[in-house]
Amino acid sequence: MGAGAYKRRFLIQQRAPGVDGDGQPLDDWQDVIKVWGNILAPSGLGQIAGEFVAAAQEVSRVQYSIRTPYRPGLTAGMRAVGAGVVYEIRQVVHDEARREHTDLVVATGANNG
């Protein structure tokens, strides 16, 4: 897939280093890089809607796969923000054979990243 085939812009962020006064990790995010990508349909994980219980409250969580040009350095725990939606990066799968793309298995809806 050529670079022109990617239609959406995503901002990749990671948690800011450091801890607060109570020794807890900071809840701040810092920008890492902007990338072009596409949300993939079922072959790339698609929309698998699931219901689960979080904090005694039923929450809808939707999973997707975001495909970007090959991009080493992206890791689970980062997040992608696109069109006002926060996607929690759960897993990163690189195309190591051809090094053409990276698939980000992401989730949104439960805790907003």
Short mmCIF file of N, CA and C in Angstrom, two decimals:
data_model
loop_
_atom_site.label_atom_id
_atom_site.label_comp_id
_atom_site.label_asym_id
_atom_site.label_seq_id
_atom_site.Cartn_x
_atom_site.Cartn_y
_atom_site.Cartn_z
N MET A 1 0.86 -1.18 0.00
CA MET A 1 0.00 0.00 0.00
C MET A 1 0.89 1.23 0.00
N GLY A 2 0.78 2.06 -1.01
CA GLY A 2 1.59 3.27 -1.09
C GLY A 2 1.17 4.30 -0.07
N ALA A 3 2.05 5.25 0.20
CA ALA A 3 1.78 6.26 1.22
C ALA A 3 0.51 7.04 0.94
N GLY A 4 0.17 7.25 -0.33
CA GLY A 4 -1.03 8.00 -0.69
C GLY A 4 -2.32 7.26 -0.40
N ALA A 5 -2.23 5.96 -0.10
CA ALA A 5 -3.43 5.16 0.16
C ALA A 5 -3.93 5.33 1.58
N TYR A 6 -3.15 5.91 2.45
CA TYR A 6 -3.57 6.13 3.84
C TYR A 6 -4.36 7.42 3.91
N LYS A 7 -5.57 7.36 4.45
CA LYS A 7 -6.50 8.48 4.38
C LYS A 7 -6.70 9.25 5.69
N ARG A 8 -6.30 8.68 6.82
CA ARG A 8 -6.56 9.33 8.10
C ARG A 8 -5.25 9.70 8.79
N ARG A 9 -5.32 10.77 9.57
CA ARG A 9 -4.15 11.25 10.30
C ARG A 9 -4.34 10.88 11.77
N PHE A 10 -3.30 10.31 12.38
CA PHE A 10 -3.34 9.94 13.79
C PHE A 10 -2.15 10.55 14.52
N LEU A 11 -2.39 10.99 15.73
CA LEU A 11 -1.32 11.46 16.61
C LEU A 11 -1.04 10.34 17.60
N ILE A 12 0.20 9.86 17.61
CA ILE A 12 0.59 8.81 18.55
C ILE A 12 1.15 9.49 19.79
N GLN A 13 0.68 9.04 20.96
CA GLN A 13 1.11 9.61 22.23
C GLN A 13 1.57 8.50 23.16
N GLN A 14 2.43 8.88 24.12
CA GLN A 14 2.84 7.96 25.18
C GLN A 14 2.68 8.66 26.52
N ARG A 15 2.56 7.86 27.57
CA ARG A 15 2.44 8.44 28.91
C ARG A 15 3.70 9.24 29.25
N ALA A 16 3.49 10.37 29.87
CA ALA A 16 4.61 11.19 30.31
C ALA A 16 5.32 10.48 31.46
N PRO A 17 6.64 10.53 31.48
CA PRO A 17 7.36 9.88 32.57
C PRO A 17 7.17 10.64 33.87
N GLY A 18 7.38 9.95 34.98
CA GLY A 18 7.32 10.59 36.28
C GLY A 18 6.16 10.11 37.12
N VAL A 19 6.16 10.56 38.36
CA VAL A 19 5.12 10.19 39.32
C VAL A 19 4.60 11.44 40.01
N ASP A 20 3.38 11.33 40.56
CA ASP A 20 2.80 12.46 41.29
C ASP A 20 3.28 12.43 42.74
N GLY A 21 2.74 13.30 43.57
CA GLY A 21 3.14 13.40 44.97
C GLY A 21 2.89 12.14 45.78
N ASP A 22 1.97 11.30 45.34
CA ASP A 22 1.66 10.04 46.02
C ASP A 22 2.45 8.87 45.45
N GLY A 23 3.35 9.14 44.51
CA GLY A 23 4.14 8.08 43.91
C GLY A 23 3.44 7.33 42.80
N GLN A 24 2.28 7.82 42.36
CA GLN A 24 1.54 7.18 41.28
C GLN A 24 2.01 7.72 39.93
N PRO A 25 2.00 6.88 38.89
CA PRO A 25 2.39 7.37 37.56
C PRO A 25 1.51 8.54 37.13
N LEU A 26 2.11 9.50 36.44
CA LEU A 26 1.36 10.65 35.95
C LEU A 26 0.33 10.20 34.92
N ASP A 27 -0.78 10.92 34.84
CA ASP A 27 -1.83 10.59 33.88
C ASP A 27 -1.76 11.53 32.68
N ASP A 28 -0.58 12.10 32.43
CA ASP A 28 -0.39 13.01 31.31
C ASP A 28 0.14 12.24 30.11
N TRP A 29 -0.17 12.75 28.92
CA TRP A 29 0.29 12.13 27.67
C TRP A 29 1.15 13.13 26.91
N GLN A 30 2.19 12.63 26.25
CA GLN A 30 3.03 13.49 25.43
C GLN A 30 3.03 12.97 24.00
N ASP A 31 3.08 13.91 23.06
CA ASP A 31 3.06 13.57 21.64
C ASP A 31 4.36 12.89 21.24
N VAL A 32 4.25 11.85 20.39
CA VAL A 32 5.41 11.12 19.90
C VAL A 32 5.61 11.41 18.41
N ILE A 33 4.57 11.15 17.61
CA ILE A 33 4.69 11.31 16.16
C ILE A 33 3.29 11.36 15.54
N LYS A 34 3.18 12.03 14.39
CA LYS A 34 1.94 11.99 13.61
C LYS A 34 2.15 11.00 12.47
N VAL A 35 1.15 10.14 12.25
CA VAL A 35 1.25 9.14 11.18
C VAL A 35 -0.04 9.12 10.37
N TRP A 36 0.09 8.70 9.12
CA TRP A 36 -1.08 8.44 8.28
C TRP A 36 -1.47 6.99 8.47
N GLY A 37 -2.77 6.69 8.38
CA GLY A 37 -3.21 5.31 8.53
C GLY A 37 -4.65 5.12 8.10
N ASN A 38 -5.10 3.89 8.21
CA ASN A 38 -6.49 3.53 7.91
C ASN A 38 -7.01 2.62 9.00
N ILE A 39 -8.30 2.74 9.29
CA ILE A 39 -8.98 1.79 10.16
C ILE A 39 -9.34 0.59 9.29
N LEU A 40 -8.93 -0.61 9.71
CA LEU A 40 -9.17 -1.79 8.90
C LEU A 40 -10.48 -2.49 9.27
N ALA A 41 -11.03 -3.19 8.29
CA ALA A 41 -12.26 -3.97 8.44
C ALA A 41 -11.93 -5.33 9.06
N PRO A 42 -12.89 -6.26 9.11
CA PRO A 42 -12.71 -7.51 9.85
C PRO A 42 -11.42 -8.28 9.62
N SER A 43 -10.83 -8.23 8.44
CA SER A 43 -9.59 -8.98 8.22
C SER A 43 -8.45 -8.45 9.07
N GLY A 44 -8.54 -7.20 9.49
CA GLY A 44 -7.51 -6.62 10.34
C GLY A 44 -7.99 -6.48 11.76
N LEU A 45 -8.97 -7.23 12.15
CA LEU A 45 -9.58 -7.31 13.46
C LEU A 45 -10.95 -6.68 13.44
N GLY A 46 -11.12 -5.64 12.61
CA GLY A 46 -12.44 -5.06 12.41
C GLY A 46 -13.07 -4.52 13.67
N GLN A 47 -14.38 -4.45 13.62
CA GLN A 47 -15.13 -3.98 14.77
C GLN A 47 -15.67 -5.20 15.50
N ILE A 48 -15.07 -5.51 16.58
CA ILE A 48 -15.55 -6.61 17.40
C ILE A 48 -16.09 -5.96 18.67
N ALA A 49 -17.39 -5.80 18.71
CA ALA A 49 -17.99 -5.13 19.86
C ALA A 49 -18.19 -6.14 20.96
N GLY A 50 -17.81 -5.76 22.14
CA GLY A 50 -17.99 -6.65 23.28
C GLY A 50 -18.51 -5.88 24.47
N GLU A 51 -19.16 -6.58 25.31
CA GLU A 51 -19.64 -5.98 26.55
C GLU A 51 -18.83 -6.60 27.69
N PHE A 52 -18.43 -5.80 28.62
CA PHE A 52 -17.77 -6.32 29.80
C PHE A 52 -18.09 -5.42 30.97
N VAL A 53 -17.80 -5.89 32.15
CA VAL A 53 -18.13 -5.14 33.35
C VAL A 53 -16.86 -4.48 33.86
N ALA A 54 -16.94 -3.17 34.05
CA ALA A 54 -15.81 -2.41 34.58
C ALA A 54 -16.35 -1.50 35.67
N ALA A 55 -15.78 -1.62 36.82
CA ALA A 55 -16.20 -0.82 37.97
C ALA A 55 -17.71 -0.96 38.21
N ALA A 56 -18.19 -2.20 38.14
CA ALA A 56 -19.61 -2.53 38.37
C ALA A 56 -20.53 -1.81 37.41
N GLN A 57 -20.02 -1.45 36.25
CA GLN A 57 -20.82 -0.75 35.26
C GLN A 57 -20.57 -1.39 33.90
N GLU A 58 -21.62 -1.68 33.16
CA GLU A 58 -21.46 -2.28 31.84
C GLU A 58 -20.97 -1.20 30.87
N VAL A 59 -19.90 -1.52 30.15
CA VAL A 59 -19.28 -0.56 29.25
C VAL A 59 -19.08 -1.22 27.89
N SER A 60 -19.42 -0.52 26.82
CA SER A 60 -19.20 -1.06 25.48
C SER A 60 -17.77 -0.74 25.06
N ARG A 61 -17.09 -1.74 24.53
CA ARG A 61 -15.71 -1.57 24.09
C ARG A 61 -15.62 -2.09 22.67
N VAL A 62 -15.03 -1.32 21.80
CA VAL A 62 -14.91 -1.70 20.39
C VAL A 62 -13.43 -1.79 20.04
N GLN A 63 -13.05 -2.86 19.33
CA GLN A 63 -11.67 -3.03 18.91
C GLN A 63 -11.56 -2.85 17.40
N TYR A 64 -10.43 -2.28 16.98
CA TYR A 64 -10.14 -2.04 15.58
C TYR A 64 -8.69 -2.41 15.32
N SER A 65 -8.29 -2.31 14.07
CA SER A 65 -6.89 -2.38 13.70
C SER A 65 -6.61 -1.14 12.85
N ILE A 66 -5.58 -0.41 13.22
CA ILE A 66 -5.16 0.76 12.45
C ILE A 66 -3.89 0.36 11.70
N ARG A 67 -3.90 0.48 10.38
CA ARG A 67 -2.72 0.16 9.57
C ARG A 67 -2.01 1.45 9.20
N THR A 68 -0.71 1.49 9.47
CA THR A 68 0.13 2.64 9.13
C THR A 68 1.30 2.14 8.28
N PRO A 69 2.01 3.04 7.61
CA PRO A 69 3.25 2.60 6.98
C PRO A 69 4.17 2.00 8.06
N TYR A 70 5.08 1.13 7.68
CA TYR A 70 5.98 0.46 8.62
C TYR A 70 6.61 1.49 9.55
N ARG A 71 6.45 1.27 10.84
CA ARG A 71 6.89 2.26 11.81
C ARG A 71 7.43 1.57 13.07
N PRO A 72 8.73 1.22 13.10
CA PRO A 72 9.29 0.66 14.33
C PRO A 72 9.22 1.70 15.44
N GLY A 73 9.22 1.25 16.67
CA GLY A 73 9.21 2.17 17.80
C GLY A 73 7.85 2.36 18.43
N LEU A 74 6.78 1.95 17.74
CA LEU A 74 5.45 2.02 18.34
C LEU A 74 5.28 0.82 19.25
N THR A 75 4.67 1.03 20.42
CA THR A 75 4.53 -0.05 21.39
C THR A 75 3.14 -0.07 22.02
N ALA A 76 2.78 -1.23 22.54
CA ALA A 76 1.54 -1.34 23.31
C ALA A 76 1.65 -0.40 24.50
N GLY A 77 0.54 0.19 24.89
CA GLY A 77 0.54 1.15 25.98
C GLY A 77 0.52 2.59 25.49
N MET A 78 0.93 2.79 24.24
CA MET A 78 0.78 4.12 23.64
C MET A 78 -0.69 4.27 23.25
N ARG A 79 -1.03 5.42 22.69
CA ARG A 79 -2.38 5.61 22.18
C ARG A 79 -2.32 6.40 20.89
N ALA A 80 -3.36 6.20 20.06
CA ALA A 80 -3.51 6.94 18.81
C ALA A 80 -4.75 7.81 18.93
N VAL A 81 -4.64 9.06 18.53
CA VAL A 81 -5.77 9.98 18.57
C VAL A 81 -6.05 10.41 17.14
N GLY A 82 -7.29 10.18 16.68
CA GLY A 82 -7.67 10.54 15.32
C GLY A 82 -9.10 11.00 15.27
N ALA A 83 -9.34 12.16 14.66
CA ALA A 83 -10.69 12.72 14.51
C ALA A 83 -11.40 12.81 15.85
N GLY A 84 -10.66 13.15 16.90
CA GLY A 84 -11.26 13.32 18.22
C GLY A 84 -11.51 12.03 18.98
N VAL A 85 -11.12 10.88 18.42
CA VAL A 85 -11.31 9.60 19.09
C VAL A 85 -9.97 9.10 19.62
N VAL A 86 -9.97 8.63 20.87
CA VAL A 86 -8.76 8.09 21.48
C VAL A 86 -8.79 6.57 21.36
N TYR A 87 -7.73 6.00 20.77
CA TYR A 87 -7.61 4.56 20.59
C TYR A 87 -6.44 4.06 21.44
N GLU A 88 -6.70 3.18 22.37
CA GLU A 88 -5.67 2.58 23.22
C GLU A 88 -4.95 1.50 22.41
N ILE A 89 -3.64 1.62 22.26
CA ILE A 89 -2.88 0.62 21.50
C ILE A 89 -2.63 -0.58 22.40
N ARG A 90 -3.23 -1.72 22.04
CA ARG A 90 -3.14 -2.95 22.82
C ARG A 90 -2.02 -3.86 22.34
N GLN A 91 -1.76 -3.83 21.03
CA GLN A 91 -0.73 -4.70 20.46
C GLN A 91 -0.22 -4.06 19.17
N VAL A 92 1.05 -4.29 18.87
CA VAL A 92 1.67 -3.77 17.65
C VAL A 92 2.19 -4.95 16.84
N VAL A 93 1.76 -5.04 15.57
CA VAL A 93 2.18 -6.14 14.70
C VAL A 93 2.86 -5.54 13.47
N HIS A 94 4.17 -5.77 13.36
CA HIS A 94 4.94 -5.24 12.23
C HIS A 94 4.98 -6.26 11.09
N ASP A 95 4.92 -5.77 9.87
CA ASP A 95 5.11 -6.59 8.67
C ASP A 95 6.62 -6.76 8.51
N GLU A 96 7.19 -7.74 9.20
CA GLU A 96 8.64 -7.92 9.17
C GLU A 96 9.12 -8.51 7.85
N ALA A 97 8.24 -9.20 7.12
CA ALA A 97 8.64 -9.82 5.85
C ALA A 97 8.99 -8.76 4.81
N ARG A 98 8.09 -7.79 4.63
CA ARG A 98 8.31 -6.77 3.59
C ARG A 98 8.55 -5.38 4.16
N ARG A 99 8.28 -5.21 5.45
CA ARG A 99 8.46 -3.91 6.11
C ARG A 99 7.67 -2.81 5.41
N GLU A 100 6.44 -3.16 5.04
CA GLU A 100 5.57 -2.19 4.36
C GLU A 100 4.58 -1.52 5.29
N HIS A 101 4.15 -2.22 6.33
CA HIS A 101 3.13 -1.64 7.21
C HIS A 101 3.29 -2.13 8.65
N THR A 102 2.62 -1.41 9.54
CA THR A 102 2.50 -1.78 10.94
C THR A 102 1.02 -1.75 11.27
N ASP A 103 0.51 -2.82 11.89
CA ASP A 103 -0.88 -2.85 12.33
C ASP A 103 -0.92 -2.61 13.83
N LEU A 104 -1.77 -1.67 14.24
CA LEU A 104 -1.97 -1.37 15.65
C LEU A 104 -3.32 -1.95 16.05
N VAL A 105 -3.32 -2.92 16.94
CA VAL A 105 -4.57 -3.46 17.47
C VAL A 105 -4.98 -2.51 18.59
N VAL A 106 -6.12 -1.85 18.41
CA VAL A 106 -6.52 -0.78 19.33
C VAL A 106 -7.92 -1.03 19.87
N ALA A 107 -8.22 -0.36 20.98
CA ALA A 107 -9.56 -0.43 21.57
C ALA A 107 -9.98 0.98 21.96
N THR A 108 -11.26 1.21 21.91
CA THR A 108 -11.81 2.50 22.31
C THR A 108 -13.15 2.26 22.98
N GLY A 109 -13.55 3.20 23.81
CA GLY A 109 -14.88 3.12 24.39
C GLY A 109 -14.94 2.80 25.85
N ALA A 110 -13.94 2.10 26.40
CA ALA A 110 -14.04 1.71 27.79
C ALA A 110 -13.50 2.77 28.73
N ASN A 111 -12.31 3.26 28.44
CA ASN A 111 -11.72 4.26 29.33
C ASN A 111 -11.15 5.44 28.57
N ASN A 112 -11.44 5.51 27.27
CA ASN A 112 -11.00 6.63 26.44
C ASN A 112 -9.49 6.81 26.45
N GLY A 113 -8.76 5.67 26.46
CA GLY A 113 -7.31 5.71 26.38
C GLY A 113 -6.70 6.00 27.69
#
